Amino acid sequence: MTPEGLILGAIAVPLGGAALIAAAHRMPDLREGVTLVAAAALFLLVASLAPEVLAGGRPGVHVAEVMPGIALAFRVEPLGMLFALVASGLWIVNSLYSIGYMRGNNEQHQTRYYVCFAAALASTMGIAFAGNLFTLFLFYEALTLVTYPLVTHHGTEEARRAGRLYLALLVGSSIVFLLIAIVWTWQVAGTIDFVRGGILSGKVSNTTMGILLALYVFGIGKAAVMPVHRWLPAAMVAPVPVSALLHAVAVVKAGAFAVVKVVVYVFGVETISGMTSVDWLPFVAGFTIIAASIVALRSDNLKRRLAYSTVSQLSYIVLAAALLTPLSIIGAALHIATHALGKITLFFAAGAIYTAAHKTEVSQLAGIGRRMPWTMGAFAIGSLSMIGLPPAAGFVSKWYILSGAMATGQWGAVAVLVAGTLLSAGYLLPIVYRAFFLSPAASHGHHEEHGEAPLTMVIAVSVSALGTVALFFFPEALLALSRQLAGVG
Amino acid sequence: MISSHLPILLVVVPLIAAPVMVILRSGTAAWILAIAVSWTALAIAGVLFAQVAGGGTISYFLGSWPAPWGIEYRVDRVNAYLALLVGVIAAAVSIYSPRSILSEVEPGRRYLFYTMYALCLSGLLGIAVTGDAFNLFVFLEISSLSSYVLIALGRDRRALVAAYQYLVMGTIGATFYVIGVGMLYLATGTLNLSDMAERLPRVTEPRAVLAALAFITVGVSLKLALFPLHLWLPNAYAYAPSAVTAFLAATATKVSVYVLLRYYYSVFGGGAVFLALPMAEILLVFSLAAMFIASTVAIFQDDVKRMFAYSSVAQIGYITLGVALASATGLTAGLVHVFNHALTKGALFLLLGGIALRAGAMRLGSLGGIGRVMPLTCFGIVVGGLSLIGIPATVGFVSKWYLVQAALERGSLSIAFAVVASSLLALVYVWRFVEVAYFREPDAKVAALREAPVSMLVPAWALVAACVYFGIDTDLTLGGAAAAAEQLLLGAK
Amino acid sequence: MTFASHYGYWATIFLAITGLYIVIARGNLIKKLVGLSIFQTSVYLLYIAPGKLIGGTAPIIAAGFQVYSNPLPHVLILTAIVVGIATLALGLALVVRIREAYGSIEEDEILAAERDA
């Protein structure tokens, strides 16, 4: 298939899958089969694009001219390729996990769930392959709307309130800040295409550059830079596979991806290095990293702790991008992938614990490692990745970010990164310790007899944990894409 | 031969149909005739739009009396655009109305409903194509009087009071307009709009002309429902039959916007109005007030139709904001929103009519869980709501984009923020509907409801599809609006 | 031209304001319509009074006369009168129906009935 066909197929396949899933409403096994087939097909399509991009090609498709000069168009570049590979690959694992979770917990409205999931993946592919700011914005909004039913899945009052906050913050930030940033960019630059080296050089003053960057960073609410982050812990009310999707695969990574893409392709790294008006970004990112980690430390609810961990880790990517050096840009891109794998593992484990043992608080988890060794083993690997220790993938991306910071003498960033590492150790390692080395009597809540989680969930969590380790040993493909993004080799 | 008479046929065909319907006295014959007339009007408007697309102006002299002594009908890109819009909405509503009014108008009165509908259509089209100031008044009153009757045909007795209130306010507005025209006539000696435009610069005493401008502005603003002259609109839209609400919401106020623009640009010369007078600032203040205050009031409404009626007032604020920004981009934004909002509100009110037909009540409290029993209707309302908020891939987004662009071109970041911030208010009231429709359990009454009938769903969903289609392929709407704006600005001195 | 010679316009203004005042200040629906009609009548005067030119004769071409009064305002006002009649008739019909539905034609009683409903 031609590259153009592959790009369009990447959007059409999940959408078509969504339609088929809806049609298979009454046949659950067939319906789940459609999801898995769609996920596998999507990954194959996306992977087929990789060789061309790795060789330096940048395939694109022009779909329609919506307004004069503003088109719905796609263009694949290294960062988008990386994001798409991560998202489509993890959809397969997540779908397997969903089957176990939804059936194990007897969830309602499963068809709606799988349909929205597929639509969310289609939107994610649209974001990954967007060739200009308008296309990015279109699929970004679509992603918010399509994940809303997923967040409010349980239909309870709490879910409804969380949904409102989710929508208010994400739609609000994107319409009020991001849209203005995009129209303003269009007006001063005459184009909103993504171009290597940026489209704003020489067109705007120093102050305007700073204001525009602020509008973008706070407008891309999915990147959860404080204070636009509250939607993330609120969204924990959703079923765990949704949280895994939100935190690892689609929504948050779409935000971080968009921030990096805007910095590299709209502003241009060379254009804004040295501009004083963008100096605030590393500080904002650094603050988010530390503050979110502290909140994570103080949260007893496991999902909430992981949510704030994500807020913190996303700002690693933002900070890395803000450091504006090739090494840190490589780290930012890689971190999109490594955090995705690590976090999805952690969430899978959290869901497995909930399904098997009905436990949600960290204080309840004493000794659980004995009953659920696979789950907690995977959790341990995910924790290593978050902290950034070998042999987990997180080590690779953190290495690059740290190197970038040290190479340009940005010691404040180094300090933040080190502090962040220590804090993440502080909120993750105790869980592992508690699970394996404390006896069940030390935990709160009553103890039931329970075993491991359902098989599909265990398979999924093991696969993602394995992936985390594998990425540490074999990062070549993703590393090559990241290097192309940063413009080195 | 016929093609040379198209401008007058556009108006005369519906006009003749009205007494024919009265003579035939049959509800069935009346709605067949109404559909025929509406689609004919759409066809003629389409041909006229195509004819002037190249930039020409069609001049038609009634009774072959040459202008400026006779009444002239002038069709250029501005009113062709508007006539096309009225035609599209009429086509959809005419197919929708037979089933819809079965439950809202008594059997004996149905042919009268269509008579008034034909008169209203004729009046609106007449306003659109005429080039004579007094002729405009005549058609303004024809359309207004027939809309008072149409509104009064609603089921609820409050429709009568709403129609009366609208009558009083609308007549005051029309009379203000006539006073303005009278002063212009006294100053220039002509009633032909283009002739007036030529003679106005030579008027030595400007006070009468300024007073005329003021009277015309206030009079037309009453018809436009510009805040704070909008008080008749919520009740009128809430209690009228659903087909009527959809038709009026999509056409009547838009045609009044056209009248305002025609006077400001083609007669007074836009520069004079916006630069020499503080018209832009005044319109700006009222538009911003409309956008924020009306959206906020909409949030607290219990009746769904009233909620969307207040939403209309806010959206009209966007249109006048585009006008107030007075640049090519601003005018394009205002004009494209005329079309886009008409599509959006037309779709929304047609779908709400389906709910009115099945459920009877329109109070949000009693519609809980309706999304499950009327899925197509409610999903259509969600799509329309997304267009109101301005989500990309809907028509509402295109309007918002151009409004923000126009504001930024003027260097006003605060107006740009005002535009997007008020969209968030729209998010709140749209989501109120979403939560009621999808998050509540249907009670016994709601659970027994069925989906709306096909003859109502098809035209409604045609408009919903148009909302999405014209959000992606904007050649027709944006091209037409840009051409109209350009023509208006050309005529300005 | 003196203050007093503009008496046509003064009458117009007086009628217009009276009409508007009645519409706003009176609660009886029929009285509002009366006020509306008075307001519309003021407009008739606004058009017709200036139509009579000083020294103008009836607009029939006759030898020896150069200045003719303007007949066009009369034509326009005939149209306006018809529109006014239609409006008044419609308004009164609505009042009849409102009386049937509410039992009253006083605005405050109608609003009270709706508030209590």
PDB file of C-alpha atoms in Angstrom, chain A residues 316 320 327-339 341 384-404 467-480 482-483:
ATOM      1  CA  TYR A 316       9.710  15.713  32.424  1.00  0.00           C
ATOM      2  CA  ALA A 320      13.207  18.213  28.305  1.00  0.00           C
ATOM      3  CA  LEU A 327      20.148  15.478  23.659  1.00  0.00           C
ATOM      4  CA  SER A 328      17.166  16.586  25.736  1.00  0.00           C
ATOM      5  CA  ILE A 329      14.879  16.570  22.703  1.00  0.00           C
ATOM      6  CA  ILE A 330      15.918  12.968  22.107  1.00  0.00           C
ATOM      7  CA  GLY A 331      15.145  12.304  25.745  1.00  0.00           C
ATOM      8  CA  ALA A 332      11.750  13.979  25.465  1.00  0.00           C
ATOM      9  CA  ALA A 333      10.754  11.840  22.506  1.00  0.00           C
ATOM     10  CA  LEU A 334      12.028   8.662  24.106  1.00  0.00           C
ATOM     11  CA  HIS A 335      10.299   9.465  27.352  1.00  0.00           C
ATOM     12  CA  ILE A 336       6.978   9.490  25.515  1.00  0.00           C
ATOM     13  CA  ALA A 337       7.585   5.835  24.765  1.00  0.00           C
ATOM     14  CA  THR A 338       9.272   4.727  27.962  1.00  0.00           C
ATOM     15  CA  HIS A 339       6.803   6.395  30.273  1.00  0.00           C
ATOM     16  CA  LEU A 341       5.231   1.406  28.727  1.00  0.00           C
ATOM     17  CA  LEU A 384      12.022   0.953  38.111  1.00  0.00           C
ATOM     18  CA  SER A 385      11.137   2.554  34.798  1.00  0.00           C
ATOM     19  CA  MET A 386       9.439   5.513  36.497  1.00  0.00           C
ATOM     20  CA  ILE A 387      12.411   6.073  38.752  1.00  0.00           C
ATOM     21  CA  GLY A 388      14.796   5.624  35.869  1.00  0.00           C
ATOM     22  CA  LEU A 389      16.851   2.630  36.926  1.00  0.00           C
ATOM     23  CA  PRO A 390      18.176  -0.104  34.676  1.00  0.00           C
ATOM     24  CA  PRO A 391      17.139  -2.567  33.370  1.00  0.00           C
ATOM     25  CA  ALA A 392      13.945  -0.617  32.764  1.00  0.00           C
ATOM     26  CA  ALA A 393      13.386   1.632  29.736  1.00  0.00           C
ATOM     27  CA  GLY A 394      12.941   4.768  31.793  1.00  0.00           C
ATOM     28  CA  PHE A 395      16.637   4.766  32.411  1.00  0.00           C
ATOM     29  CA  VAL A 396      17.399   5.420  28.744  1.00  0.00           C
ATOM     30  CA  SER A 397      15.150   8.443  28.353  1.00  0.00           C
ATOM     31  CA  LYS A 398      16.175   9.958  31.695  1.00  0.00           C
ATOM     32  CA  TRP A 399      19.819   9.486  30.741  1.00  0.00           C
ATOM     33  CA  TYR A 400      19.340  11.576  27.628  1.00  0.00           C
ATOM     34  CA  ILE A 401      17.395  14.294  29.398  1.00  0.00           C
ATOM     35  CA  LEU A 402      19.974  14.497  32.169  1.00  0.00           C
ATOM     36  CA  SER A 403      22.800  14.543  29.654  1.00  0.00           C
ATOM     37  CA  GLY A 404      21.134  17.344  27.770  1.00  0.00           C
ATOM     38  CA  GLY A 467       8.247  -4.493  26.797  1.00  0.00           C
ATOM     39  CA  THR A 468       9.644  -2.067  29.326  1.00  0.00           C
ATOM     40  CA  VAL A 469      12.695  -4.237  29.792  1.00  0.00           C
ATOM     41  CA  ALA A 470      12.975  -5.009  26.081  1.00  0.00           C
ATOM     42  CA  LEU A 471      12.995  -1.325  25.253  1.00  0.00           C
ATOM     43  CA  PHE A 472      15.938  -0.889  27.572  1.00  0.00           C
ATOM     44  CA  PHE A 473      17.933  -3.500  25.669  1.00  0.00           C
ATOM     45  CA  PHE A 474      16.685  -2.726  22.154  1.00  0.00           C
ATOM     46  CA  PRO A 475      15.894   0.961  21.838  1.00  0.00           C
ATOM     47  CA  GLU A 476      17.388   1.315  18.364  1.00  0.00           C
ATOM     48  CA  ALA A 477      14.289   1.962  16.288  1.00  0.00           C
ATOM     49  CA  LEU A 478      12.782   4.518  18.656  1.00  0.00           C
ATOM     50  CA  LEU A 479      16.189   6.028  19.308  1.00  0.00           C
ATOM     51  CA  ALA A 480      16.707   6.486  15.562  1.00  0.00           C
ATOM     52  CA  SER A 482      14.213  10.508  18.247  1.00  0.00           C
ATOM     53  CA  ARG A 483      17.581  11.401  16.773  1.00  0.00           C
TER      54      ARG A 483
END
